[in-house]
């Protein structure tokens, strides 16, 4: 009786091994589900991160707004002020560098808009705007074909934006906060 029980257990183990082997063969035959191709925005963000890591650029935070818009969040020190700066990448041929400069009190808005328009006329590549919340935002649009995105250029342009702000930020603040 004991020998028969051992034989049955050995046969059960062999049967389980055979089933596992067949399942493994079937799994090997089934084509793998295709992996989702990374979006253009994700490719751009990955290129920015790799460049920043290689160049030892620190102080960057990588965020996903939604599946089509990703950004790098950092800060610029300009004239003693720490300004939020964002590099926005998406699935279009454009990427954007945006610096949020100041919130304008409603009573100063009309006087400030004239100076902002002067800045826009002076510097064609940069665009100042006031969003609905009253924040002055400086935007630099960077076009690049899918295969021509250059993260080094983006970081070089961030340096140019910083230099521009070093020259113009104080005057903008004077215009906003000047007493009539």
mmCIF file with all atom_site columns, C-alpha atoms in Angstrom:
data_model
loop_
_atom_site.group_PDB
_atom_site.id
_atom_site.type_symbol
_atom_site.label_atom_id
_atom_site.label_alt_id
_atom_site.label_comp_id
_atom_site.label_asym_id
_atom_site.label_entity_id
_atom_site.label_seq_id
_atom_site.pdbx_PDB_ins_code
_atom_site.Cartn_x
_atom_site.Cartn_y
_atom_site.Cartn_z
_atom_site.occupancy
_atom_site.B_iso_or_equiv
_atom_site.pdbx_formal_charge
_atom_site.auth_seq_id
_atom_site.auth_comp_id
_atom_site.auth_asym_id
_atom_site.auth_atom_id
_atom_site.pdbx_PDB_model_num
ATOM 1   C CA . UNK A 1 1   ? 0.000  0.000   0.000   1.00 0.00 ? 1   UNK A CA 1
ATOM 2   C CA . UNK A 1 2   ? 2.837  2.334   0.880   1.00 0.00 ? 2   UNK A CA 1
ATOM 3   C CA . UNK A 1 3   ? 4.632  1.666   -2.404  1.00 0.00 ? 3   UNK A CA 1
ATOM 4   C CA . UNK A 1 4   ? 1.457  2.451   -4.325  1.00 0.00 ? 4   UNK A CA 1
ATOM 5   C CA . UNK A 1 5   ? 1.060  5.800   -2.528  1.00 0.00 ? 5   UNK A CA 1
ATOM 6   C CA . UNK A 1 6   ? 4.666  6.728   -3.384  1.00 0.00 ? 6   UNK A CA 1
ATOM 7   C CA . UNK A 1 7   ? 4.106  5.816   -7.018  1.00 0.00 ? 7   UNK A CA 1
ATOM 8   C CA . UNK A 1 8   ? 0.976  8.002   -7.160  1.00 0.00 ? 8   UNK A CA 1
ATOM 9   C CA . UNK A 1 9   ? 2.832  10.987  -5.661  1.00 0.00 ? 9   UNK A CA 1
ATOM 10  C CA . UNK A 1 10  ? 5.705  10.596  -8.132  1.00 0.00 ? 10  UNK A CA 1
ATOM 11  C CA . UNK A 1 11  ? 3.220  10.446  -11.012 1.00 0.00 ? 11  UNK A CA 1
ATOM 12  C CA . UNK A 1 12  ? 1.443  13.588  -9.708  1.00 0.00 ? 12  UNK A CA 1
ATOM 13  C CA . UNK A 1 13  ? 4.732  15.507  -9.506  1.00 0.00 ? 13  UNK A CA 1
ATOM 14  C CA . UNK A 1 14  ? 5.667  14.386  -13.021 1.00 0.00 ? 14  UNK A CA 1
ATOM 15  C CA . UNK A 1 15  ? 2.239  15.443  -14.296 1.00 0.00 ? 15  UNK A CA 1
ATOM 16  C CA . UNK A 1 16  ? 2.604  18.874  -12.642 1.00 0.00 ? 16  UNK A CA 1
ATOM 17  C CA . UNK A 1 17  ? 6.052  19.275  -14.193 1.00 0.00 ? 17  UNK A CA 1
ATOM 18  C CA . UNK A 1 18  ? 4.674  18.353  -17.620 1.00 0.00 ? 18  UNK A CA 1
ATOM 19  C CA . UNK A 1 19  ? 1.843  20.881  -17.297 1.00 0.00 ? 19  UNK A CA 1
ATOM 20  C CA . UNK A 1 20  ? 4.297  23.603  -16.254 1.00 0.00 ? 20  UNK A CA 1
ATOM 21  C CA . UNK A 1 21  ? 6.524  22.708  -19.209 1.00 0.00 ? 21  UNK A CA 1
ATOM 22  C CA . UNK A 1 22  ? 3.635  22.936  -21.668 1.00 0.00 ? 22  UNK A CA 1
ATOM 23  C CA . UNK A 1 23  ? 2.551  26.285  -20.224 1.00 0.00 ? 23  UNK A CA 1
ATOM 24  C CA . UNK A 1 24  ? 6.101  27.614  -20.564 1.00 0.00 ? 24  UNK A CA 1
ATOM 25  C CA . UNK A 1 25  ? 6.259  26.460  -24.200 1.00 0.00 ? 25  UNK A CA 1
ATOM 26  C CA . UNK A 1 26  ? 2.909  28.092  -24.955 1.00 0.00 ? 26  UNK A CA 1
ATOM 27  C CA . UNK A 1 27  ? 3.974  31.335  -23.295 1.00 0.00 ? 27  UNK A CA 1
ATOM 28  C CA . UNK A 1 28  ? 7.142  31.324  -25.381 1.00 0.00 ? 28  UNK A CA 1
ATOM 29  C CA . UNK A 1 29  ? 5.103  30.855  -28.564 1.00 0.00 ? 29  UNK A CA 1
ATOM 30  C CA . UNK A 1 30  ? 2.676  33.718  -27.775 1.00 0.00 ? 30  UNK A CA 1
ATOM 31  C CA . UNK A 1 31  ? 3.883  37.033  -29.132 1.00 0.00 ? 31  UNK A CA 1
ATOM 32  C CA . UNK A 1 32  ? 4.587  39.583  -26.444 1.00 0.00 ? 32  UNK A CA 1
ATOM 33  C CA . UNK A 1 33  ? 2.246  42.504  -26.264 1.00 0.00 ? 33  UNK A CA 1
ATOM 34  C CA . UNK A 1 34  ? 3.905  45.384  -28.079 1.00 0.00 ? 34  UNK A CA 1
ATOM 35  C CA . UNK A 1 35  ? 5.494  47.855  -25.695 1.00 0.00 ? 35  UNK A CA 1
ATOM 36  C CA . UNK A 1 36  ? 4.076  51.334  -25.949 1.00 0.00 ? 36  UNK A CA 1
ATOM 37  C CA . UNK A 1 37  ? 6.379  53.649  -27.858 1.00 0.00 ? 37  UNK A CA 1
ATOM 38  C CA . UNK A 1 38  ? 7.412  56.604  -25.684 1.00 0.00 ? 38  UNK A CA 1
ATOM 39  C CA . UNK A 1 39  ? 5.711  59.827  -26.665 1.00 0.00 ? 39  UNK A CA 1
ATOM 40  C CA . UNK A 1 40  ? 7.688  62.678  -28.209 1.00 0.00 ? 40  UNK A CA 1
ATOM 41  C CA . UNK A 1 41  ? 7.245  64.605  -24.958 1.00 0.00 ? 41  UNK A CA 1
ATOM 42  C CA . UNK A 1 42  ? 8.747  61.699  -22.981 1.00 0.00 ? 42  UNK A CA 1
ATOM 43  C CA . UNK A 1 43  ? 11.672 61.433  -25.414 1.00 0.00 ? 43  UNK A CA 1
ATOM 44  C CA . UNK A 1 44  ? 12.353 65.170  -24.996 1.00 0.00 ? 44  UNK A CA 1
ATOM 45  C CA . UNK A 1 45  ? 12.141 64.968  -21.201 1.00 0.00 ? 45  UNK A CA 1
ATOM 46  C CA . UNK A 1 46  ? 14.445 61.940  -21.147 1.00 0.00 ? 46  UNK A CA 1
ATOM 47  C CA . UNK A 1 47  ? 16.960 63.804  -23.341 1.00 0.00 ? 47  UNK A CA 1
ATOM 48  C CA . UNK A 1 48  ? 16.823 66.824  -21.005 1.00 0.00 ? 48  UNK A CA 1
ATOM 49  C CA . UNK A 1 49  ? 17.346 64.631  -17.940 1.00 0.00 ? 49  UNK A CA 1
ATOM 50  C CA . UNK A 1 50  ? 20.256 62.744  -19.522 1.00 0.00 ? 50  UNK A CA 1
ATOM 51  C CA . UNK A 1 51  ? 21.905 66.013  -20.585 1.00 0.00 ? 51  UNK A CA 1
ATOM 52  C CA . UNK A 1 52  ? 21.412 67.567  -17.128 1.00 0.00 ? 52  UNK A CA 1
ATOM 53  C CA . UNK A 1 53  ? 22.843 64.464  -15.435 1.00 0.00 ? 53  UNK A CA 1
ATOM 54  C CA . UNK A 1 54  ? 25.862 64.418  -17.738 1.00 0.00 ? 54  UNK A CA 1
ATOM 55  C CA . UNK A 1 55  ? 26.461 68.184  -17.316 1.00 0.00 ? 55  UNK A CA 1
ATOM 56  C CA . UNK A 1 56  ? 25.892 67.885  -13.551 1.00 0.00 ? 56  UNK A CA 1
ATOM 57  C CA . UNK A 1 57  ? 23.036 70.408  -13.645 1.00 0.00 ? 57  UNK A CA 1
ATOM 58  C CA . UNK A 1 58  ? 21.137 70.142  -10.373 1.00 0.00 ? 58  UNK A CA 1
ATOM 59  C CA . UNK A 1 59  ? 18.025 71.644  -8.846  1.00 0.00 ? 59  UNK A CA 1
ATOM 60  C CA . UNK A 1 60  ? 15.657 70.225  -11.454 1.00 0.00 ? 60  UNK A CA 1
ATOM 61  C CA . UNK A 1 61  ? 12.322 68.571  -10.783 1.00 0.00 ? 61  UNK A CA 1
ATOM 62  C CA . UNK A 1 62  ? 10.670 66.505  -13.530 1.00 0.00 ? 62  UNK A CA 1
ATOM 63  C CA . UNK A 1 63  ? 6.865  66.591  -13.588 1.00 0.00 ? 63  UNK A CA 1
ATOM 64  C CA . UNK A 1 64  ? 4.103  65.155  -15.747 1.00 0.00 ? 64  UNK A CA 1
ATOM 65  C CA . UNK A 1 65  ? 1.152  67.507  -16.163 1.00 0.00 ? 65  UNK A CA 1
ATOM 66  C CA . UNK A 1 66  ? -0.718 65.039  -18.369 1.00 0.00 ? 66  UNK A CA 1
ATOM 67  C CA . UNK A 1 67  ? 0.316  62.439  -20.957 1.00 0.00 ? 67  UNK A CA 1
ATOM 68  C CA . UNK A 1 68  ? 1.122  65.135  -23.525 1.00 0.00 ? 68  UNK A CA 1
ATOM 69  C CA . UNK A 1 69  ? 2.763  67.834  -21.398 1.00 0.00 ? 69  UNK A CA 1
ATOM 70  C CA . UNK A 1 70  ? 5.819  67.275  -19.258 1.00 0.00 ? 70  UNK A CA 1
ATOM 71  C CA . UNK A 1 71  ? 7.970  69.852  -17.574 1.00 0.00 ? 71  UNK A CA 1
ATOM 72  C CA . UNK A 1 72  ? 11.193 70.564  -15.806 1.00 0.00 ? 72  UNK A CA 1
ATOM 73  C CA . UNK A 1 73  ? 10.705 72.812  -12.796 1.00 0.00 ? 73  UNK A CA 1
ATOM 74  C CA . UNK A 1 74  ? 13.562 74.864  -11.376 1.00 0.00 ? 74  UNK A CA 1
ATOM 75  C CA . UNK A 1 75  ? 14.339 78.340  -10.051 1.00 0.00 ? 75  UNK A CA 1
ATOM 76  C CA . UNK A 1 76  ? 16.351 81.302  -11.342 1.00 0.00 ? 76  UNK A CA 1
ATOM 77  C CA . UNK A 1 77  ? 18.083 83.716  -9.009  1.00 0.00 ? 77  UNK A CA 1
ATOM 78  C CA . UNK A 1 78  ? 17.694 87.184  -10.558 1.00 0.00 ? 78  UNK A CA 1
ATOM 79  C CA . UNK A 1 79  ? 18.470 90.420  -8.729  1.00 0.00 ? 79  UNK A CA 1
ATOM 80  C CA . UNK A 1 80  ? 18.059 88.717  -5.370  1.00 0.00 ? 80  UNK A CA 1
ATOM 81  C CA . UNK A 1 81  ? 14.709 87.170  -6.320  1.00 0.00 ? 81  UNK A CA 1
ATOM 82  C CA . UNK A 1 82  ? 14.071 83.473  -6.786  1.00 0.00 ? 82  UNK A CA 1
ATOM 83  C CA . UNK A 1 83  ? 11.864 83.102  -9.854  1.00 0.00 ? 83  UNK A CA 1
ATOM 84  C CA . UNK A 1 84  ? 10.064 79.899  -10.882 1.00 0.00 ? 84  UNK A CA 1
ATOM 85  C CA . UNK A 1 85  ? 11.284 78.635  -14.260 1.00 0.00 ? 85  UNK A CA 1
ATOM 86  C CA . UNK A 1 86  ? 9.717  75.854  -16.288 1.00 0.00 ? 86  UNK A CA 1
ATOM 87  C CA . UNK A 1 87  ? 10.882 74.009  -19.379 1.00 0.00 ? 87  UNK A CA 1
ATOM 88  C CA . UNK A 1 88  ? 7.720  72.652  -20.983 1.00 0.00 ? 88  UNK A CA 1
ATOM 89  C CA . UNK A 1 89  ? 7.991  69.796  -23.476 1.00 0.00 ? 89  UNK A CA 1
ATOM 90  C CA . UNK A 1 90  ? 5.071  68.270  -25.323 1.00 0.00 ? 90  UNK A CA 1
ATOM 91  C CA . UNK A 1 91  ? 4.225  66.247  -28.414 1.00 0.00 ? 91  UNK A CA 1
ATOM 92  C CA . UNK A 1 92  ? 4.530  69.217  -30.781 1.00 0.00 ? 92  UNK A CA 1
ATOM 93  C CA . UNK A 1 93  ? 7.650  70.588  -32.467 1.00 0.00 ? 93  UNK A CA 1
ATOM 94  C CA . UNK A 1 94  ? 7.738  73.303  -29.796 1.00 0.00 ? 94  UNK A CA 1
ATOM 95  C CA . UNK A 1 95  ? 9.234  73.395  -26.340 1.00 0.00 ? 95  UNK A CA 1
ATOM 96  C CA . UNK A 1 96  ? 8.885  76.371  -24.056 1.00 0.00 ? 96  UNK A CA 1
ATOM 97  C CA . UNK A 1 97  ? 10.975 78.083  -21.439 1.00 0.00 ? 97  UNK A CA 1
ATOM 98  C CA . UNK A 1 98  ? 8.740  80.027  -19.058 1.00 0.00 ? 98  UNK A CA 1
ATOM 99  C CA . UNK A 1 99  ? 9.745  82.263  -16.185 1.00 0.00 ? 99  UNK A CA 1
ATOM 100 C CA . UNK A 1 100 ? 7.082  83.510  -13.795 1.00 0.00 ? 100 UNK A CA 1
ATOM 101 C CA . UNK A 1 101 ? 8.217  86.974  -12.753 1.00 0.00 ? 101 UNK A CA 1
ATOM 102 C CA . UNK A 1 102 ? 5.710  88.755  -10.556 1.00 0.00 ? 102 UNK A CA 1
ATOM 103 C CA . UNK A 1 103 ? 2.014  89.146  -9.802  1.00 0.00 ? 103 UNK A CA 1
ATOM 104 C CA . UNK A 1 104 ? 0.795  92.617  -10.732 1.00 0.00 ? 104 UNK A CA 1
ATOM 105 C CA . UNK A 1 105 ? -1.770 94.309  -8.516  1.00 0.00 ? 105 UNK A CA 1
ATOM 106 C CA . UNK A 1 106 ? -4.864 95.153  -10.554 1.00 0.00 ? 106 UNK A CA 1
ATOM 107 C CA . UNK A 1 107 ? -4.372 98.905  -10.064 1.00 0.00 ? 107 UNK A CA 1
ATOM 108 C CA . UNK A 1 108 ? -0.867 98.708  -11.624 1.00 0.00 ? 108 UNK A CA 1
ATOM 109 C CA . UNK A 1 109 ? -1.844 96.568  -14.588 1.00 0.00 ? 109 UNK A CA 1
ATOM 110 C CA . UNK A 1 110 ? -2.635 99.321  -17.131 1.00 0.00 ? 110 UNK A CA 1
ATOM 111 C CA . UNK A 1 111 ? 0.625  101.194 -16.489 1.00 0.00 ? 111 UNK A CA 1
ATOM 112 C CA . UNK A 1 112 ? 2.675  98.002  -16.630 1.00 0.00 ? 112 UNK A CA 1
ATOM 113 C CA . UNK A 1 113 ? 1.172  96.676  -19.867 1.00 0.00 ? 113 UNK A CA 1
ATOM 114 C CA . UNK A 1 114 ? 2.665  99.557  -21.849 1.00 0.00 ? 114 UNK A CA 1
ATOM 115 C CA . UNK A 1 115 ? 6.171  98.686  -20.627 1.00 0.00 ? 115 UNK A CA 1
ATOM 116 C CA . UNK A 1 116 ? 5.570  94.965  -21.264 1.00 0.00 ? 116 UNK A CA 1
ATOM 117 C CA . UNK A 1 117 ? 4.616  95.805  -24.861 1.00 0.00 ? 117 UNK A CA 1
ATOM 118 C CA . UNK A 1 118 ? 7.838  97.808  -25.208 1.00 0.00 ? 118 UNK A CA 1
ATOM 119 C CA . UNK A 1 119 ? 9.808  94.776  -24.031 1.00 0.00 ? 119 UNK A CA 1
ATOM 120 C CA . UNK A 1 120 ? 7.958  92.551  -26.502 1.00 0.00 ? 120 UNK A CA 1
ATOM 121 C CA . UNK A 1 121 ? 8.808  94.946  -29.354 1.00 0.00 ? 121 UNK A CA 1
ATOM 122 C CA . UNK A 1 122 ? 12.455 95.102  -28.294 1.00 0.00 ? 122 UNK A CA 1
ATOM 123 C CA . UNK A 1 123 ? 13.047 91.359  -27.897 1.00 0.00 ? 123 UNK A CA 1
ATOM 124 C CA . UNK A 1 124 ? 11.304 89.404  -30.651 1.00 0.00 ? 124 UNK A CA 1
ATOM 125 C CA . UNK A 1 125 ? 12.339 85.965  -29.413 1.00 0.00 ? 125 UNK A CA 1
ATOM 126 C CA . UNK A 1 126 ? 10.947 86.539  -25.913 1.00 0.00 ? 126 UNK A CA 1
ATOM 127 C CA . UNK A 1 127 ? 7.325  87.223  -25.125 1.00 0.00 ? 127 UNK A CA 1
ATOM 128 C CA . UNK A 1 128 ? 6.028  88.789  -21.966 1.00 0.00 ? 128 UNK A CA 1
ATOM 129 C CA . UNK A 1 129 ? 2.382  88.188  -21.100 1.00 0.00 ? 129 UNK A CA 1
ATOM 130 C CA . UNK A 1 130 ? 0.052  88.691  -18.176 1.00 0.00 ? 130 UNK A CA 1
ATOM 131 C CA . UNK A 1 131 ? -2.094 85.647  -17.456 1.00 0.00 ? 131 UNK A CA 1
ATOM 132 C CA . UNK A 1 132 ? -5.649 85.886  -16.035 1.00 0.00 ? 132 UNK A CA 1
ATOM 133 C CA . UNK A 1 133 ? -4.298 85.662  -12.479 1.00 0.00 ? 133 UNK A CA 1
ATOM 134 C CA . UNK A 1 134 ? -2.173 88.791  -13.047 1.00 0.00 ? 134 UNK A CA 1
ATOM 135 C CA . UNK A 1 135 ? 1.163  86.961  -13.244 1.00 0.00 ? 135 UNK A CA 1
ATOM 136 C CA . UNK A 1 136 ? 3.789  88.326  -15.609 1.00 0.00 ? 136 UNK A CA 1
ATOM 137 C CA . UNK A 1 137 ? 5.162  85.352  -17.546 1.00 0.00 ? 137 UNK A CA 1
ATOM 138 C CA . UNK A 1 138 ? 8.174  85.461  -19.860 1.00 0.00 ? 138 UNK A CA 1
ATOM 139 C CA . UNK A 1 139 ? 8.030  82.766  -22.547 1.00 0.00 ? 139 UNK A CA 1
ATOM 140 C CA . UNK A 1 140 ? 10.671 81.654  -25.014 1.00 0.00 ? 140 UNK A CA 1
ATOM 141 C CA . UNK A 1 141 ? 9.428  79.232  -27.681 1.00 0.00 ? 141 UNK A CA 1
ATOM 142 C CA . UNK A 1 142 ? 11.959 76.761  -29.085 1.00 0.00 ? 142 UNK A CA 1
ATOM 143 C CA . UNK A 1 143 ? 10.989 74.889  -32.266 1.00 0.00 ? 143 UNK A CA 1
ATOM 144 C CA . UNK A 1 144 ? 12.748 71.652  -33.178 1.00 0.00 ? 144 UNK A CA 1
ATOM 145 C CA . UNK A 1 145 ? 11.789 68.785  -35.454 1.00 0.00 ? 145 UNK A CA 1
ATOM 146 C CA . UNK A 1 146 ? 11.335 65.421  -33.744 1.00 0.00 ? 146 UNK A CA 1
ATOM 147 C CA . UNK A 1 147 ? 14.857 64.276  -34.530 1.00 0.00 ? 147 UNK A CA 1
ATOM 148 C CA . UNK A 1 148 ? 16.475 67.695  -34.004 1.00 0.00 ? 148 UNK A CA 1
ATOM 149 C CA . UNK A 1 149 ? 15.623 68.334  -30.329 1.00 0.00 ? 149 UNK A CA 1
ATOM 150 C CA . UNK A 1 150 ? 18.795 69.510  -28.601 1.00 0.00 ? 150 UNK A CA 1
ATOM 151 C CA . UNK A 1 151 ? 18.709 69.624  -24.808 1.00 0.00 ? 151 UNK A CA 1
ATOM 152 C CA . UNK A 1 152 ? 22.035 71.498  -24.744 1.00 0.00 ? 152 UNK A CA 1
ATOM 153 C CA . UNK A 1 153 ? 20.414 74.306  -26.704 1.00 0.00 ? 153 UNK A CA 1
ATOM 154 C CA . UNK A 1 154 ? 17.507 74.443  -24.259 1.00 0.00 ? 154 UNK A CA 1
ATOM 155 C CA . UNK A 1 155 ? 19.861 74.870  -21.301 1.00 0.00 ? 155 UNK A CA 1
ATOM 156 C CA . UNK A 1 156 ? 21.917 77.465  -23.226 1.00 0.00 ? 156 UNK A CA 1
ATOM 157 C CA . UNK A 1 157 ? 18.717 79.407  -23.875 1.00 0.00 ? 157 UNK A CA 1
ATOM 158 C CA . UNK A 1 158 ? 17.826 79.242  -20.170 1.00 0.00 ? 158 UNK A CA 1
ATOM 159 C CA . UNK A 1 159 ? 21.155 81.021  -19.586 1.00 0.00 ? 159 UNK A CA 1
ATOM 160 C CA . UNK A 1 160 ? 20.156 83.637  -22.182 1.00 0.00 ? 160 UNK A CA 1
ATOM 161 C CA . UNK A 1 161 ? 16.792 84.180  -20.481 1.00 0.00 ? 161 UNK A CA 1
ATOM 162 C CA . UNK A 1 162 ? 18.610 84.628  -17.170 1.00 0.00 ? 162 UNK A CA 1
ATOM 163 C CA . UNK A 1 163 ? 20.995 87.179  -18.730 1.00 0.00 ? 163 UNK A CA 1
ATOM 164 C CA . UNK A 1 164 ? 18.045 89.040  -20.262 1.00 0.00 ? 164 UNK A CA 1
ATOM 165 C CA . UNK A 1 165 ? 16.298 89.160  -16.899 1.00 0.00 ? 165 UNK A CA 1
ATOM 166 C CA . UNK A 1 166 ? 19.465 90.350  -15.154 1.00 0.00 ? 166 UNK A CA 1
ATOM 167 C CA . UNK A 1 167 ? 19.366 93.371  -17.487 1.00 0.00 ? 167 UNK A CA 1
ATOM 168 C CA . UNK A 1 168 ? 15.615 94.058  -17.490 1.00 0.00 ? 168 UNK A CA 1
ATOM 169 C CA . UNK A 1 169 ? 14.018 92.681  -14.320 1.00 0.00 ? 169 UNK A CA 1
ATOM 170 C CA . UNK A 1 170 ? 14.837 95.663  -12.086 1.00 0.00 ? 170 UNK A CA 1
ATOM 171 C CA . UNK A 1 171 ? 13.313 98.131  -14.548 1.00 0.00 ? 171 UNK A CA 1
ATOM 172 C CA . UNK A 1 172 ? 10.169 96.013  -14.833 1.00 0.00 ? 172 UNK A CA 1
ATOM 173 C CA . UNK A 1 173 ? 9.858  95.919  -11.042 1.00 0.00 ? 173 UNK A CA 1
ATOM 174 C CA . UNK A 1 174 ? 10.366 99.697  -10.880 1.00 0.00 ? 174 UNK A CA 1
ATOM 175 C CA . UNK A 1 175 ? 7.540  100.175 -13.410 1.00 0.00 ? 175 UNK A CA 1
ATOM 176 C CA . UNK A 1 176 ? 5.225  97.910  -11.438 1.00 0.00 ? 176 UNK A CA 1
ATOM 177 C CA . UNK A 1 177 ? 5.965  99.245  -7.965  1.00 0.00 ? 177 UNK A CA 1
ATOM 178 C CA . UNK A 1 178 ? 6.545  102.936 -8.811  1.00 0.00 ? 178 UNK A CA 1
ATOM 179 C CA . UNK A 1 179 ? 4.284  105.351 -6.991  1.00 0.00 ? 179 UNK A CA 1
ATOM 180 C CA . UNK A 1 180 ? 2.271  107.695 -9.166  1.00 0.00 ? 180 UNK A CA 1
#
